[in-house]
């Protein structure tokens, strides 16, 4: 998703995202309403569906909704970093949290998962800013703070909302605030 977003023209990437949302999300709601359709979907996609998605909306519905909202509301550099956080920090935090997460913070979230998300988000921000020659004079501070933004977005539950929806939204808001205070938007214009 990140590569398509970055390398395709903005109108094309937005169109692909909107079409994907229009095809998947209504279908996901329909399968919740019609048990026979849901049974067929569960049988057809059993290898890739989580058990919790059998009677609830799929994580993809939340993912597409979160990414579409972020793409509509935020500038491209913020969206690009948010997509990187979603693609890498969320699964790596989950992996480390499951494997090493003995110190729980919120529900099943752990300090170990939080630290993994922090390191990944910091590294991703550092690489992204260097690759685009953005904020090089404030690179370390901005990367560390963006790492905290991404880690907290992954850590903090918002009610019963799926983190595939909340992580991109919270990350985009946090990165935007951070970029604003460090003059990113004045530089990029």
Short mmCIF file of C-alpha atoms in Angstrom, two decimals:
data_model
loop_
_atom_site.label_atom_id
_atom_site.label_comp_id
_atom_site.label_asym_id
_atom_site.label_seq_id
_atom_site.Cartn_x
_atom_site.Cartn_y
_atom_site.Cartn_z
CA UNK A 1 0.00 0.00 0.00
CA UNK A 2 2.86 2.38 0.89
CA UNK A 3 4.68 1.92 -2.42
CA UNK A 4 1.50 2.44 -4.44
CA UNK A 5 0.71 5.53 -2.41
CA UNK A 6 4.18 7.04 -2.80
CA UNK A 7 4.87 6.20 -6.44
CA UNK A 8 1.46 6.64 -8.03
CA UNK A 9 0.04 10.11 -8.70
CA UNK A 10 -2.13 11.33 -5.79
CA UNK A 11 -5.37 11.08 -7.76
CA UNK A 12 -4.61 7.50 -8.81
CA UNK A 13 -3.68 6.30 -5.32
CA UNK A 14 -6.78 7.97 -3.84
CA UNK A 15 -8.98 6.40 -6.54
CA UNK A 16 -7.56 2.93 -5.89
CA UNK A 17 -8.07 3.37 -2.15
CA UNK A 18 -11.63 4.66 -2.57
CA UNK A 19 -12.56 1.82 -4.96
CA UNK A 20 -11.05 -0.73 -2.58
CA UNK A 21 -13.09 0.74 0.27
CA UNK A 22 -16.29 0.76 -1.81
CA UNK A 23 -15.84 -2.88 -2.80
CA UNK A 24 -14.74 -4.32 0.53
CA UNK A 25 -16.49 -2.42 3.32
CA UNK A 26 -20.13 -2.74 2.16
CA UNK A 27 -19.49 -6.44 1.43
CA UNK A 28 -18.12 -6.89 4.96
CA UNK A 29 -21.28 -5.31 6.41
CA UNK A 30 -23.45 -7.51 4.17
CA UNK A 31 -21.76 -10.68 5.35
CA UNK A 32 -22.63 -9.67 8.93
CA UNK A 33 -26.29 -9.37 7.94
CA UNK A 34 -26.58 -12.58 5.90
CA UNK A 35 -25.40 -15.76 7.69
CA UNK A 36 -25.15 -17.81 4.47
CA UNK A 37 -22.84 -15.20 2.89
CA UNK A 38 -20.80 -15.05 6.09
CA UNK A 39 -20.44 -18.84 6.14
CA UNK A 40 -19.24 -18.81 2.52
CA UNK A 41 -16.72 -16.02 3.25
CA UNK A 42 -15.44 -17.83 6.35
CA UNK A 43 -14.97 -21.02 4.35
CA UNK A 44 -13.34 -19.28 1.36
CA UNK A 45 -11.00 -17.08 3.40
CA UNK A 46 -10.43 -19.33 6.42
CA UNK A 47 -6.61 -19.28 6.10
CA UNK A 48 -6.40 -15.49 6.35
CA UNK A 49 -9.29 -14.60 8.66
CA UNK A 50 -8.95 -14.32 12.40
CA UNK A 51 -11.38 -16.17 14.60
CA UNK A 52 -12.63 -12.84 15.99
CA UNK A 53 -13.62 -11.75 12.47
CA UNK A 54 -16.10 -14.60 12.10
CA UNK A 55 -18.92 -12.65 13.75
CA UNK A 56 -17.45 -9.14 13.59
CA UNK A 57 -16.18 -6.82 10.90
CA UNK A 58 -12.84 -7.78 9.38
CA UNK A 59 -9.71 -5.87 10.32
CA UNK A 60 -9.46 -4.86 6.67
CA UNK A 61 -12.63 -2.79 7.02
CA UNK A 62 -11.02 -0.78 9.80
CA UNK A 63 -7.70 -0.58 7.95
CA UNK A 64 -9.23 0.72 4.72
CA UNK A 65 -11.45 3.15 6.63
CA UNK A 66 -8.56 4.51 8.69
CA UNK A 67 -6.24 4.88 5.72
CA UNK A 68 -8.95 6.49 3.57
CA UNK A 69 -9.76 9.03 6.31
CA UNK A 70 -6.07 9.83 6.81
CA UNK A 71 -5.57 10.21 3.06
CA UNK A 72 -8.50 12.63 2.81
CA UNK A 73 -7.57 14.71 5.86
CA UNK A 74 -3.75 14.92 5.91
CA UNK A 75 -0.89 15.91 3.59
CA UNK A 76 1.01 13.21 1.69
CA UNK A 77 4.18 13.12 3.84
CA UNK A 78 2.08 12.57 6.97
CA UNK A 79 0.05 9.86 5.23
CA UNK A 80 3.22 8.15 3.96
CA UNK A 81 4.74 7.98 7.45
CA UNK A 82 1.43 6.82 8.89
CA UNK A 83 1.29 3.98 6.35
CA UNK A 84 4.81 2.94 7.31
CA UNK A 85 3.86 2.94 11.01
CA UNK A 86 0.78 0.85 10.24
CA UNK A 87 2.66 -1.61 8.03
CA UNK A 88 5.67 -2.16 10.27
CA UNK A 89 5.21 -0.89 13.83
CA UNK A 90 1.82 -2.47 14.48
CA UNK A 91 2.79 -6.05 13.53
CA UNK A 92 6.27 -5.82 15.08
CA UNK A 93 4.84 -4.45 18.35
CA UNK A 94 2.33 -7.29 18.34
CA UNK A 95 5.05 -9.86 17.65
CA UNK A 96 7.32 -8.60 20.45
CA UNK A 97 4.36 -8.15 22.77
CA UNK A 98 3.26 -11.75 22.25
CA UNK A 99 6.77 -13.17 22.44
CA UNK A 100 8.26 -11.08 25.25
CA UNK A 101 5.38 -9.03 26.67
CA UNK A 102 5.36 -9.92 30.33
CA UNK A 103 4.86 -6.37 31.63
CA UNK A 104 1.28 -5.45 30.69
CA UNK A 105 0.17 -1.82 30.45
CA UNK A 106 -3.30 -1.76 28.81
CA UNK A 107 -5.13 -5.07 28.52
CA UNK A 108 -2.93 -7.24 26.32
CA UNK A 109 -0.53 -4.37 25.45
CA UNK A 110 2.91 -4.53 27.04
CA UNK A 111 5.96 -2.37 27.64
CA UNK A 112 7.92 -4.70 25.37
CA UNK A 113 5.46 -4.18 22.49
CA UNK A 114 5.48 -0.42 23.16
CA UNK A 115 9.28 -0.31 23.04
CA UNK A 116 9.33 -2.31 19.80
CA UNK A 117 6.83 0.12 18.25
CA UNK A 118 8.90 3.07 19.49
CA UNK A 119 12.12 1.78 17.95
CA UNK A 120 10.45 0.88 14.65
CA UNK A 121 8.61 4.22 14.35
CA UNK A 122 11.77 6.14 15.24
CA UNK A 123 13.80 4.24 12.63
CA UNK A 124 11.09 4.61 9.97
CA UNK A 125 10.85 8.36 10.58
CA UNK A 126 14.61 8.75 10.49
CA UNK A 127 14.88 6.85 7.20
CA UNK A 128 11.90 8.66 5.66
CA UNK A 129 13.15 12.13 6.60
CA UNK A 130 16.69 11.34 5.40
CA UNK A 131 15.43 9.87 2.12
CA UNK A 132 13.48 13.06 1.40
CA UNK A 133 16.03 15.44 2.91
CA UNK A 134 13.45 16.83 5.34
CA UNK A 135 14.26 18.41 8.71
CA UNK A 136 17.85 17.18 8.60
CA UNK A 137 18.93 19.77 11.17
CA UNK A 138 16.36 18.38 13.64
CA UNK A 139 16.40 14.79 12.44
CA UNK A 140 17.13 12.97 15.70
CA UNK A 141 14.68 14.95 17.86
CA UNK A 142 11.86 14.73 15.32
CA UNK A 143 12.48 11.01 14.75
CA UNK A 144 12.46 10.24 18.48
CA UNK A 145 9.28 12.25 19.04
CA UNK A 146 7.60 10.64 16.02
CA UNK A 147 8.65 7.27 17.47
CA UNK A 148 6.76 8.18 20.64
CA UNK A 149 3.74 9.29 18.60
CA UNK A 150 3.62 5.97 16.74
CA UNK A 151 4.23 3.89 19.86
CA UNK A 152 1.49 5.67 21.81
CA UNK A 153 -0.88 5.38 18.83
CA UNK A 154 -0.26 1.62 18.85
CA UNK A 155 -0.51 1.34 22.64
CA UNK A 156 -3.51 3.41 23.67
CA UNK A 157 -6.90 1.78 23.13
CA UNK A 158 -9.75 4.06 22.10
CA UNK A 159 -12.85 2.38 23.45
CA UNK A 160 -13.57 -0.80 21.56
CA UNK A 161 -12.28 0.56 18.24
CA UNK A 162 -9.91 -1.61 16.22
CA UNK A 163 -6.32 -0.39 16.16
CA UNK A 164 -6.29 -0.65 12.35
CA UNK A 165 -8.57 2.40 12.50
CA UNK A 166 -7.16 4.24 15.51
CA UNK A 167 -3.44 3.79 14.79
CA UNK A 168 -3.44 5.64 11.46
CA UNK A 169 -5.71 8.40 12.75
CA UNK A 170 -3.80 8.98 15.98
CA UNK A 171 -0.44 8.74 14.21
CA UNK A 172 -1.49 11.24 11.54
CA UNK A 173 -2.75 13.73 14.12
CA UNK A 174 0.39 13.35 16.23
CA UNK A 175 2.79 13.57 13.29
CA UNK A 176 0.96 16.63 11.95
CA UNK A 177 1.26 18.41 15.30
CA UNK A 178 4.92 17.43 15.54
CA UNK A 179 5.66 18.57 11.98
CA UNK A 180 3.83 21.83 12.59
CA UNK A 181 5.92 22.66 15.67
CA UNK A 182 9.16 21.81 13.89
CA UNK A 183 8.31 23.90 10.84
CA UNK A 184 7.96 21.01 8.42
CA UNK A 185 5.00 22.45 6.54
CA UNK A 186 6.75 25.81 6.09
CA UNK A 187 9.74 24.02 4.55
CA UNK A 188 7.81 21.60 2.34
CA UNK A 189 5.13 24.19 1.54
#
